[in-house]
XYZ file of C-alpha atoms in Angstrom:
320
model
C -39.285 110.517 258.523
C -38.898 106.943 258.089
C -35.516 105.012 256.420
C -37.098 105.492 252.306
C -36.378 108.226 249.320
C -39.133 109.342 248.541
C -40.043 109.134 244.742
C -41.867 111.965 243.945
C -39.085 113.904 245.501
C -35.008 115.019 244.065
C -33.478 111.987 244.766
C -30.051 114.104 245.216
C -31.796 115.998 247.824
C -33.419 112.882 249.526
C -29.591 111.501 249.709
C -28.244 113.632 252.030
C -32.381 114.090 253.293
C -32.238 110.345 254.787
C -28.244 110.265 255.846
C -29.182 114.141 258.129
C -31.550 112.371 259.606
C -29.894 108.725 260.495
C -26.806 110.786 261.585
C -29.091 112.775 263.785
C -30.827 109.898 265.130
C -27.110 108.406 265.625
C -26.027 111.139 268.040
C -29.457 111.329 269.804
C -29.306 107.382 271.170
C -25.289 108.407 272.192
C -26.539 111.240 274.604
C -28.825 108.436 275.967
C -26.028 107.495 277.580
C -26.522 103.639 277.776
C -26.109 100.694 276.156
C -29.379 100.160 273.864
C -29.075 103.084 272.556
C -24.494 102.540 272.033
C -26.620 99.608 269.743
C -29.368 101.516 268.268
C -26.745 104.086 267.610
C -24.731 101.076 265.527
C -27.679 100.448 263.387
C -27.607 103.980 262.204
C -24.410 103.741 261.154
C -24.030 100.855 259.373
C -27.368 102.208 257.030
C -26.151 105.416 256.594
C -23.175 102.914 254.728
C -25.673 101.154 252.913
C -26.958 104.651 251.347
C -23.037 105.225 250.473
C -23.276 101.858 248.895
C -25.715 102.706 246.565
C -24.783 106.133 245.217
C -21.065 105.309 245.658
C -20.675 105.800 241.732
C -22.302 109.038 241.410
C -20.875 110.710 245.012
C -17.758 109.514 243.554
C -14.719 107.230 244.132
C -12.690 109.956 246.569
C -15.722 110.671 248.572
C -16.948 107.976 248.563
C -14.324 106.418 250.077
C -13.796 109.262 252.605
C -17.254 109.088 253.658
C -17.371 104.744 253.467
C -14.281 104.884 255.567
C -15.659 107.191 258.118
C -18.690 106.173 258.976
C -16.645 102.354 259.388
C -14.539 103.364 261.893
C -17.006 104.860 264.249
C -19.063 102.458 264.118
C -15.974 99.832 265.400
C -15.606 101.479 268.566
C -18.812 100.657 269.542
C -18.978 97.260 268.563
C -17.394 95.733 271.583
C -20.800 95.945 273.943
C -22.554 93.904 270.769
C -20.384 91.352 270.535
C -20.369 90.758 273.756
C -25.146 90.225 274.070
C -24.413 88.310 270.756
C -23.438 85.577 272.663
C -25.396 85.714 275.399
C -28.237 85.528 272.502
C -26.859 82.665 270.515
C -26.575 81.247 273.729
C -30.189 81.162 275.077
C -31.059 80.053 271.274
C -28.634 76.703 271.754
C -31.090 76.085 274.995
C -33.873 76.167 273.178
C -32.314 73.044 270.729
C -31.987 71.590 273.014
C -33.193 71.862 277.049
C -32.034 68.825 278.439
C -28.681 69.419 277.940
C -28.193 73.846 278.278
C -30.031 73.227 282.089
C -27.706 71.739 283.579
C -26.037 72.713 286.453
C -23.000 73.011 284.542
C -23.772 74.588 281.829
C -25.858 77.493 283.871
C -22.323 78.478 285.586
C -21.530 79.091 282.143
C -24.233 81.887 281.117
C -23.979 82.983 284.463
C -20.248 83.747 283.113
C -21.239 85.083 279.713
C -23.232 87.157 281.574
C -21.159 88.846 283.865
C -18.763 89.605 280.556
C -21.690 91.289 278.415
C -22.748 93.253 282.340
C -18.537 94.340 281.992
C -18.450 95.686 278.740
C -22.280 97.270 279.098
C -20.625 99.581 282.371
C -17.890 100.626 280.491
C -20.262 101.403 277.385
C -22.853 103.162 279.789
C -20.020 105.550 282.107
C -18.906 107.045 278.492
C -20.443 109.560 277.000
C -19.634 109.003 273.249
C -19.037 113.206 274.025
C -16.414 112.663 270.798
C -18.054 110.326 268.448
C -21.503 112.661 269.068
C -19.545 115.576 267.979
C -17.802 114.260 264.486
C -21.080 113.070 264.002
C -21.753 117.044 263.864
C -19.128 117.259 261.905
C -20.390 114.733 259.250
C -23.811 116.016 259.283
C -22.038 119.710 257.863
C -20.163 117.870 254.826
C -23.270 115.908 253.821
C -24.650 119.005 252.740
C -21.752 119.142 250.438
C -22.157 115.843 248.640
C -22.440 116.441 244.639
C -23.758 113.549 242.423
C -23.863 112.824 238.879
C -26.499 112.033 237.207
C -30.474 112.211 238.319
C -33.535 110.743 239.244
C -33.547 106.781 239.285
C -30.196 107.414 237.600
C -28.705 107.899 240.460
C -29.694 104.859 241.938
C -28.941 102.363 239.492
C -25.314 101.025 239.875
C -25.552 100.991 243.449
C -28.801 98.658 243.002
C -27.327 96.580 240.378
C -23.288 96.227 242.307
C -25.381 94.378 245.590
C -27.583 92.473 244.044
C -24.841 91.467 241.675
C -22.345 91.090 244.464
C -25.376 89.494 246.559
C -25.445 86.726 244.016
C -22.061 86.134 243.243
C -21.130 85.486 247.775
C -23.880 83.057 247.373
C -22.277 81.318 244.721
C -18.803 81.593 246.530
C -20.762 80.377 249.610
C -22.805 77.246 248.348
C -19.348 75.855 246.950
C -17.253 77.186 250.228
C -19.038 77.534 253.231
C -16.784 79.009 255.727
C -17.610 82.042 258.311
C -15.386 84.524 255.708
C -17.303 83.515 252.999
C -20.658 83.240 254.852
C -20.167 86.683 256.383
C -19.280 88.240 252.964
C -23.041 86.819 252.083
C -24.321 88.122 254.669
C -23.142 91.725 254.262
C -24.068 91.908 250.501
C -27.944 90.476 252.151
C -27.750 93.421 254.635
C -27.260 95.970 252.196
C -29.356 94.593 249.904
C -32.167 94.645 252.667
C -31.483 98.217 253.431
C -31.638 99.153 250.224
C -35.802 97.619 249.814
C -36.109 99.963 252.559
C -34.932 103.212 250.764
C -37.336 102.399 247.820
C -40.216 100.757 249.509
C -41.982 104.639 248.564
C -41.949 102.529 244.647
C -44.453 100.027 245.832
C -44.717 99.108 249.601
C -46.205 96.297 248.948
C -43.401 94.382 246.819
C -40.448 96.243 248.556
C -42.194 95.283 252.284
C -42.693 91.424 251.210
C -39.062 91.145 249.628
C -38.059 92.972 252.410
C -39.015 90.585 255.442
C -37.635 87.948 253.489
C -34.227 89.458 253.379
C -34.717 90.276 257.040
C -35.250 86.776 257.346
C -32.101 85.033 255.432
C -30.662 88.160 257.575
C -31.277 86.722 260.600
C -30.161 83.003 259.648
C -26.602 84.440 258.644
C -26.721 87.126 261.721
C -27.174 83.958 264.363
C -24.905 81.959 262.186
C -22.096 84.578 262.787
C -22.846 85.031 266.662
C -22.540 81.103 267.246
C -18.813 81.656 264.985
C -18.431 84.398 266.655
C -19.283 82.121 270.591
C -16.564 79.014 269.016
C -14.062 81.499 268.935
C -14.891 82.605 272.497
C -14.895 78.909 273.159
C -11.390 78.365 271.654
C -9.593 81.254 273.172
C -11.433 81.738 276.340
C -12.518 78.172 277.677
C -12.025 79.181 280.882
C -15.196 80.502 280.472
C -17.488 77.814 279.313
C -15.822 74.942 281.701
C -14.225 71.254 281.803
C -13.378 69.708 278.925
C -16.616 67.136 278.289
C -18.868 71.027 278.652
C -16.949 72.795 275.868
C -17.141 69.444 273.849
C -21.264 69.111 274.265
C -21.406 72.885 273.490
C -19.053 72.890 270.519
C -21.121 70.043 269.730
C -24.789 71.671 269.435
C -22.697 74.781 268.002
C -22.059 72.718 264.963
C -25.235 70.736 265.031
C -27.338 74.537 265.107
C -24.873 76.442 262.680
C -26.163 73.259 259.906
C -29.645 74.096 259.924
C -29.183 77.778 259.937
C -27.038 77.288 256.832
C -29.527 74.829 255.489
C -32.332 77.185 256.148
C -29.926 80.376 254.614
C -29.041 78.772 251.071
C -32.567 77.237 250.294
C -33.944 81.222 251.289
C -31.488 82.531 249.314
C -31.331 81.193 246.239
C -35.141 81.725 245.805
C -34.375 85.534 246.901
C -31.456 85.738 244.651
C -33.169 83.492 241.425
C -33.751 86.833 239.221
C -30.521 88.101 236.524
C -29.646 91.138 237.589
C -30.436 93.418 234.736
C -33.486 92.080 235.320
C -34.302 92.763 238.729
C -33.124 96.115 237.994
C -35.355 97.151 234.916
C -38.335 95.477 237.103
C -37.428 98.115 239.228
C -37.262 101.104 237.512
C -40.132 100.445 235.699
C -42.205 100.346 240.020
C -40.512 104.149 240.288
C -40.937 105.551 237.402
C -45.096 104.822 237.646
C -44.377 106.504 241.175
C -42.248 109.344 240.983
C -43.637 109.974 237.426
C -47.785 108.673 236.998
C -48.118 109.663 232.989
C -45.235 107.122 232.155
C -47.140 104.630 233.957
C -48.766 103.503 230.140
C -45.190 103.624 228.544
C -43.878 101.960 231.055
C -46.272 98.916 231.238
C -46.364 98.471 227.249
C -42.654 97.418 227.219
C -42.789 94.970 230.611
C -40.119 92.241 229.553
C -41.661 89.153 228.576
C -40.922 85.804 230.947
C -39.548 87.733 233.569
C -39.265 85.473 236.872
C -42.275 86.562 239.315
C -41.168 88.487 242.306
C -41.691 87.809 245.770
C -45.292 88.764 247.023
C -45.532 86.744 249.845
C -42.566 86.209 252.573
C -40.985 82.490 252.162
C -41.490 80.119 254.944
C -38.173 78.207 255.829
């Protein structure tokens, strides 16, 4: 099944089902023994951690912390391949911003060295069966059946939705006042959590949540591309030999800075639109949508109490 919670089923059962399915997909991806499989497994582990954040309070601090650390550590063990591949993607994106500069022989040699570096990382991952990781995921899957939650229905989701959205608004405010690699990366993590949560709640009103999901996906892409360029800047400092002569490195850095400025400007504009509503208003609206789907008989009652003055929600993806 897809990465969503069915509104007309028990929420606690749905949470367990979604996590188990993500674990099984991660195991399947790792068993393929390919670089793409490793990348897909990382995605599944990130989705699991987003589910955990959605129910952190009902799950309890002790269980949440232990499970969050467990899946975080499993994912970190697969990160080197993604970092190497991301540098190539960033390089190609930079090429699109200034083809004349990046089509020079010196720049092409730099790309060749970066590709060679990524291929070495890929070969190392492909040679690994990740058997230990697959086995550990099997144990983690068994543990999911023991998870117990305090609360029921939408009440299991309320605190997670509220915290993730509130944290995202705060992270946006901090990044706007002081845009550093650290503050932008922190905001990106909160954006991705909110993005995952819109996917999980899609069943409440597909048109609404799909539109918001697309906007969050675009925002995450802006921030993700900016982060990858930050990684390239760090690589430029730490492994300067990869990037050729001083003049070549200077030109690369100039292009990185210019492109990052554009990405950050787009992210800030779109972020203000996405996070325009107050957290309590968003939560109340989402709860009404959920209850209409989960308990149709309560639809009329919910409509009578629709809050006045609620800011309009995104219906079509914002183009920025």
